Each structure stands twice: as structure tokens, then as C-alpha cells.
Short mmCIF file of N, CA and C in Angstrom, two decimals:
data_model
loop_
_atom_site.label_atom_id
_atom_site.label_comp_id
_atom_site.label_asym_id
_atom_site.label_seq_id
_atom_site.Cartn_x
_atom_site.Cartn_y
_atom_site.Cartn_z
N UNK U 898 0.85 -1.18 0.00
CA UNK U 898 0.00 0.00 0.00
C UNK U 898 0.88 1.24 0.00
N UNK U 899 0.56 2.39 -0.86
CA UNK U 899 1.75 3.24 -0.61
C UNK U 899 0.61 4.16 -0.33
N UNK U 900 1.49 5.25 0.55
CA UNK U 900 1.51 6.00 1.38
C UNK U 900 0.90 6.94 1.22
N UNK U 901 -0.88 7.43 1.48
CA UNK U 901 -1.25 8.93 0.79
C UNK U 901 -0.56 10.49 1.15
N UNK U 902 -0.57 11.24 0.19
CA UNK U 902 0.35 12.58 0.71
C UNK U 902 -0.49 13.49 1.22
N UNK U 903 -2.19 13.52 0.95
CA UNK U 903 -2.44 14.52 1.73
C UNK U 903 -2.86 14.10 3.32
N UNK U 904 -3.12 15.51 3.80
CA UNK U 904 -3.87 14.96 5.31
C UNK U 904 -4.94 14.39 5.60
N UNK U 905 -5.77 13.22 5.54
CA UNK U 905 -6.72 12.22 5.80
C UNK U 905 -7.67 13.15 6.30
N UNK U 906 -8.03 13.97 7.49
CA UNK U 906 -8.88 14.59 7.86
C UNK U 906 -9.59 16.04 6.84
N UNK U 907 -8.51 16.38 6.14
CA UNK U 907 -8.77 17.45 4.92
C UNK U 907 -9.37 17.13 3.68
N UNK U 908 -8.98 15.45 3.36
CA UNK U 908 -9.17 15.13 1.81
C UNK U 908 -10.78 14.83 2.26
N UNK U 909 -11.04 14.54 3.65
CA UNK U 909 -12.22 13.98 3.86
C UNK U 909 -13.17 14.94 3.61
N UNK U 910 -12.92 16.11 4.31
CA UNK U 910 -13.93 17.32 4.79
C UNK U 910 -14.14 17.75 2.84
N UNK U 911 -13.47 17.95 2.30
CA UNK U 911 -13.38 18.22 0.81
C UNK U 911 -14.18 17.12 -0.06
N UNK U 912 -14.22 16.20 0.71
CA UNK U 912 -14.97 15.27 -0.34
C UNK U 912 -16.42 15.45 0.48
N UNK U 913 -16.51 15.05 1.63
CA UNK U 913 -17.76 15.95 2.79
C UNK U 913 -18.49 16.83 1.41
N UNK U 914 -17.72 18.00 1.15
CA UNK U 914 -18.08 19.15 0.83
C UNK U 914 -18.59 19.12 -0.70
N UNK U 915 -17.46 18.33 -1.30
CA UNK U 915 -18.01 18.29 -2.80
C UNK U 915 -19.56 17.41 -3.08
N UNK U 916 -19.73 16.59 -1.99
CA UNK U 916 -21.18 15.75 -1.97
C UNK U 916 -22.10 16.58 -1.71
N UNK U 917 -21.64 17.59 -0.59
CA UNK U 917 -23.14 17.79 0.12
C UNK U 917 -23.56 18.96 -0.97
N UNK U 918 -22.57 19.82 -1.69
CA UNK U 918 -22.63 20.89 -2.85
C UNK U 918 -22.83 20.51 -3.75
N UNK U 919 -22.94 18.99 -3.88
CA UNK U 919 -23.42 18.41 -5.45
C UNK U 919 -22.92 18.22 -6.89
N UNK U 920 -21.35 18.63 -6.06
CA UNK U 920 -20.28 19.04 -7.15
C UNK U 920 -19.52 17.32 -7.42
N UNK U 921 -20.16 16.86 -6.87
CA UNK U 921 -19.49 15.44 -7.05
C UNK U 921 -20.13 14.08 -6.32
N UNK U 922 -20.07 13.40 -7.57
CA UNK U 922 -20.89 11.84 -7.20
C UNK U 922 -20.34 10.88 -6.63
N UNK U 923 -21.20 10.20 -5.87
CA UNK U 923 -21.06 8.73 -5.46
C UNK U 923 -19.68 8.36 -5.70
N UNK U 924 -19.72 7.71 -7.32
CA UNK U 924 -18.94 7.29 -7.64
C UNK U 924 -17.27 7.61 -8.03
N UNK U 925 -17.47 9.16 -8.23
CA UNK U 925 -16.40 9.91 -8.04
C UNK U 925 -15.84 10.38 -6.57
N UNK U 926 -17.06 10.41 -5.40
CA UNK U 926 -16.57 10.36 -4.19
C UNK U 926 -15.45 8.80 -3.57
N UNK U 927 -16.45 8.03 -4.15
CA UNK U 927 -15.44 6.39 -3.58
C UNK U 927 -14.47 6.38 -4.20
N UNK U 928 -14.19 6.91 -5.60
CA UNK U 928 -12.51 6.94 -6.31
C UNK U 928 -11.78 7.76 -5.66
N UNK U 929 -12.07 9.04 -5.16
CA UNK U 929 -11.64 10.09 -4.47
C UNK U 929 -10.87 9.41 -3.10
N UNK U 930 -11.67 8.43 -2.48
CA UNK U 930 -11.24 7.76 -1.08
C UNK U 930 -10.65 7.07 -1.26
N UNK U 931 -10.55 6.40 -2.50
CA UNK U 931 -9.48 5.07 -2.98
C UNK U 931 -8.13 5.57 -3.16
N UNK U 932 -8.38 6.90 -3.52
CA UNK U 932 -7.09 7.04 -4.45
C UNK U 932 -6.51 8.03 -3.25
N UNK U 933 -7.35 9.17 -2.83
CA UNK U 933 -6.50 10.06 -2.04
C UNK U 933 -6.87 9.82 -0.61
N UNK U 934 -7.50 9.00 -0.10
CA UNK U 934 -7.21 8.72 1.45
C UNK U 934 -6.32 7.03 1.81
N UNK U 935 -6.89 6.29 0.57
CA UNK U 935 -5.86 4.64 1.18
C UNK U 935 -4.97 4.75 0.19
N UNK U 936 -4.70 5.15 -0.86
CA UNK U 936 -3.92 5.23 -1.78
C UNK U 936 -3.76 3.39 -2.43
N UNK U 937 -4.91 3.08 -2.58
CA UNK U 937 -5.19 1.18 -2.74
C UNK U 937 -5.41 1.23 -4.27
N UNK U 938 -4.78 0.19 -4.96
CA UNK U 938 -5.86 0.10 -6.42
C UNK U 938 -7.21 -0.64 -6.16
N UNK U 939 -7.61 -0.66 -6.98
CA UNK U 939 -9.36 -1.08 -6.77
C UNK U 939 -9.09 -2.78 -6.57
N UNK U 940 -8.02 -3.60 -6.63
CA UNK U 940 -8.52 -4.55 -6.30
C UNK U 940 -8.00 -4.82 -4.88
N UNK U 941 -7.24 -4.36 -4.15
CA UNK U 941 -6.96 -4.51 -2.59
C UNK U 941 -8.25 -2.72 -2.06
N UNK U 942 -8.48 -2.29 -3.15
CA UNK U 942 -9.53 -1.37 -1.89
C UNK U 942 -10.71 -2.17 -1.77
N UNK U 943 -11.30 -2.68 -3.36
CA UNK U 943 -12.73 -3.76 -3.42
C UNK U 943 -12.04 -4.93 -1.79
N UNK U 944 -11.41 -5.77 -1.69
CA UNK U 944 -11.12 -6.34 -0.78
C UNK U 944 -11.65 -6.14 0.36
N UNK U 945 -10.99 -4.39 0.45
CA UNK U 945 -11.20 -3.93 1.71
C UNK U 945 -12.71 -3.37 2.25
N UNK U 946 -13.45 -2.98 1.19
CA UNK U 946 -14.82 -3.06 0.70
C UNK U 946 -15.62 -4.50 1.25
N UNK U 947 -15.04 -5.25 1.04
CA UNK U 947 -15.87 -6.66 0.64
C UNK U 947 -16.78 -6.29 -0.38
N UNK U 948 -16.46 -5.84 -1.49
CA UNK U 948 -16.99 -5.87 -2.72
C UNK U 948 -16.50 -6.51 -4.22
N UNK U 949 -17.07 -6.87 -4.91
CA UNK U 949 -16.25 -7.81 -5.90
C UNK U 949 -15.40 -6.22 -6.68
N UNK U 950 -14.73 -6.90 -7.72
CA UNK U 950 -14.03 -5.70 -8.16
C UNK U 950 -15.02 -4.96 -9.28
N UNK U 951 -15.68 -6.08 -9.81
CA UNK U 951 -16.64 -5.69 -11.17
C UNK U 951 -17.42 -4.32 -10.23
N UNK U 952 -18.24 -4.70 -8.32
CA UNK U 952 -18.87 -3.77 -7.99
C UNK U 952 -17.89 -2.46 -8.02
N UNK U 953 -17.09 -2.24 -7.69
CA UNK U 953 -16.28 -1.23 -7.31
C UNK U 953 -15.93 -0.66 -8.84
N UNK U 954 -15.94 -0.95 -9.92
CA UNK U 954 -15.42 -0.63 -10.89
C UNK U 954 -16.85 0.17 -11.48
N UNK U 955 -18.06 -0.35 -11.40
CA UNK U 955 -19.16 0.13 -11.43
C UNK U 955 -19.71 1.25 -10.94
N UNK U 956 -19.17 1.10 -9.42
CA UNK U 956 -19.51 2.62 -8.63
C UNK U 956 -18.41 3.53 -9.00
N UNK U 957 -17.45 3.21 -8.99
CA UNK U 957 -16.03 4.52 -9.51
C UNK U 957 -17.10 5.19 -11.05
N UNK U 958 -17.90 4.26 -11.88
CA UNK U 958 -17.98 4.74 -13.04
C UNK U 958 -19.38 5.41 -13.24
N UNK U 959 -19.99 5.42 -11.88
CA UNK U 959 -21.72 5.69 -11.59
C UNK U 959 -22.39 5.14 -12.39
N UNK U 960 -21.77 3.75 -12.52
CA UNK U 960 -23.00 2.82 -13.49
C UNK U 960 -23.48 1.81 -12.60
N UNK U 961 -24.60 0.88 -13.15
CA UNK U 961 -25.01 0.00 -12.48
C UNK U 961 -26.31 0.69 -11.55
N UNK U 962 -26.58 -0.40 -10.86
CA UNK U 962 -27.91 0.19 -9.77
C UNK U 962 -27.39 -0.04 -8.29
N UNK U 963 -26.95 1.01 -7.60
CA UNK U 963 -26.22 0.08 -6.46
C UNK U 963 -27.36 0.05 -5.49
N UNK U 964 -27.37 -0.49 -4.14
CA UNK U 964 -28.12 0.19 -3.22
C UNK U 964 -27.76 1.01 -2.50
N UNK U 965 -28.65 1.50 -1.23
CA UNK U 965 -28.12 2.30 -0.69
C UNK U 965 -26.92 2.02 0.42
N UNK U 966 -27.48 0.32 0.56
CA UNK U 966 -26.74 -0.37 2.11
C UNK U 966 -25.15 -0.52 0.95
N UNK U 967 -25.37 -1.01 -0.21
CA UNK U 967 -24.30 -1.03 -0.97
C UNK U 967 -22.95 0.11 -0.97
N UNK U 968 -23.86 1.48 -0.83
CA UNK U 968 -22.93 2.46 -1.01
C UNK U 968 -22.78 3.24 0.01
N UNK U 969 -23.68 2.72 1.20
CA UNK U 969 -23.48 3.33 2.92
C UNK U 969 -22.39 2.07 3.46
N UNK U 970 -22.09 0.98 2.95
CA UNK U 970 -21.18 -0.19 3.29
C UNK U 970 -19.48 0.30 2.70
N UNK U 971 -19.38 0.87 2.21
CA UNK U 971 -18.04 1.63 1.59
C UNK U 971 -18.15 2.85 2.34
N UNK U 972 -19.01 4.48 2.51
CA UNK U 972 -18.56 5.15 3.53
C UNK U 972 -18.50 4.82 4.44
N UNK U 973 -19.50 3.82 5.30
CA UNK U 973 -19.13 4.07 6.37
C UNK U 973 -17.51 3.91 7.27
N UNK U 974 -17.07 3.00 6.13
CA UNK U 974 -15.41 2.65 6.12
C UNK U 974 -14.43 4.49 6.36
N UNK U 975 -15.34 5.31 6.42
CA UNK U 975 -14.00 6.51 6.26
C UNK U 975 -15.38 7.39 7.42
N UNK U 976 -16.42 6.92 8.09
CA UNK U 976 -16.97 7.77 8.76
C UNK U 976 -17.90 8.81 8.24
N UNK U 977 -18.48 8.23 7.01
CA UNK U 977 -20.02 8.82 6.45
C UNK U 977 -21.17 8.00 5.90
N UNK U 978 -22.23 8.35 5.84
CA UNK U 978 -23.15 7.61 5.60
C UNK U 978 -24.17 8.04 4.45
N UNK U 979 -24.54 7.25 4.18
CA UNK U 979 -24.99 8.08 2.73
C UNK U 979 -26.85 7.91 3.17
N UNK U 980 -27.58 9.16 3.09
CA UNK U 980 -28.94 9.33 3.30
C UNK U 980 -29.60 10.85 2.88
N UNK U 981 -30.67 11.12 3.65
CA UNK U 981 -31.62 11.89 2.50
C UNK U 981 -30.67 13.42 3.45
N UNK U 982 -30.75 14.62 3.04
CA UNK U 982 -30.57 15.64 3.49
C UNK U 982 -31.54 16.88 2.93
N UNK U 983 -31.85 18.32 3.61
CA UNK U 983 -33.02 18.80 3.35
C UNK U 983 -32.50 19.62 2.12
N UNK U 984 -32.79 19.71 1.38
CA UNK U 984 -32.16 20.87 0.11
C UNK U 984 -32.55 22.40 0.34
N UNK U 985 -31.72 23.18 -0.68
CA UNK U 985 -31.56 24.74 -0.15
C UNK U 985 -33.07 24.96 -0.82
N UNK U 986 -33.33 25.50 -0.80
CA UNK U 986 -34.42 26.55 -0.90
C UNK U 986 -34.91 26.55 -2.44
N UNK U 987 -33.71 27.08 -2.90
CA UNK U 987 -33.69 27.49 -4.47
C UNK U 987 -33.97 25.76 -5.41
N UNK U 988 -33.70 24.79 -4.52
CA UNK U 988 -33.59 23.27 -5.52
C UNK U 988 -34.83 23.38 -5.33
N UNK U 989 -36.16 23.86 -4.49
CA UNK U 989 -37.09 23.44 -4.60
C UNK U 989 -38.18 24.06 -5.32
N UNK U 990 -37.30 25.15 -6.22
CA UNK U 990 -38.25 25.94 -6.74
C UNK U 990 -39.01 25.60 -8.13
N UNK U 991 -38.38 24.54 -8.39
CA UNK U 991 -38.73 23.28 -9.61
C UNK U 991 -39.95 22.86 -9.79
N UNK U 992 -40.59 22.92 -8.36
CA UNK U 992 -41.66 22.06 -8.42
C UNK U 992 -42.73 22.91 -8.05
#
């Protein structure tokens, strides 16, 4: 496993941030944790997942149908959980 360079508590809050702002998916969040918090390739991070590699290759690519326990079973590994949150104001002006 080699060694990530940034600070673990920073890359987190940044990825925190790019989800909850909508600036970044699922699947680009779990590559984000693969690559810049364990620094793992996908087949020792899937491992570490207990996910096959085909799943993990799927969610890095936001394809497939995952569930939710599917993709709350990978954050909760770094201390997040994936569920509903209330939206700003302005997302609801759609409807």
C-alpha cells in the first residue's frame, strides 16, 4: 500500500463538501477515497470493501444500480453515511 500525501482529515472534509454541494458523485466520491485517502488500487480497496471488483469498478464509473446499504457499506469505512438531506431553498423551486 503506498503512502497517501495529503492529510486524511482534509481530503475527507473536501470530499464531505463536494457531496453535500453536489459538485461530485457517489462514484467519483469512492474513487476520491481510494485514491486520495488509502492510496489502494481497486482490487486490494474492493477487498477492503468486501466488494467484488466488477462492484467497485461500477460505482467509480456511476454505473449499475447500487443500493443504498451497498454504497453506505463503503462510507461508512471513512466515517459517512450516505442518506436523504433537506435541500436549499432554491432546488425546490422546480416544483
Amino acid at each position: 500500500m503506498k503512502k497517501p500525501q495529503e492529510d486524511r482529515g482534509a481530503v475527507l472534509d473536501d470530499i464531505r463538501q463536494q457531496l453535500a454541494d453536489g459538485t461530485l458523485s457517489f462514484g467519483g466520491a469512492i474513487r476520491q477515497l481510494r485514491l486520495r485517502v488509502t492510496g489502494l488500487n481497486q482490487t486490494d480497496f474492493a477487498r477492503m470493501c468486501k466488494l467484488s471488483l466488477r462492484t467497485l469498478r461500477q460505482l467509480e464509473q456511476d454505473a449499475g444500480n447500487p443500493t443504498v446499504a451497498t454504497l453506505d457499506s463503503v462510507f461508512r469505512l471513512f466515517g459517512m453515511r450516505v442518506g436523504v438531506v433537506v435541500g436549499r431553498p432554491r432546488d425546490m423551486e422546480r416544483f
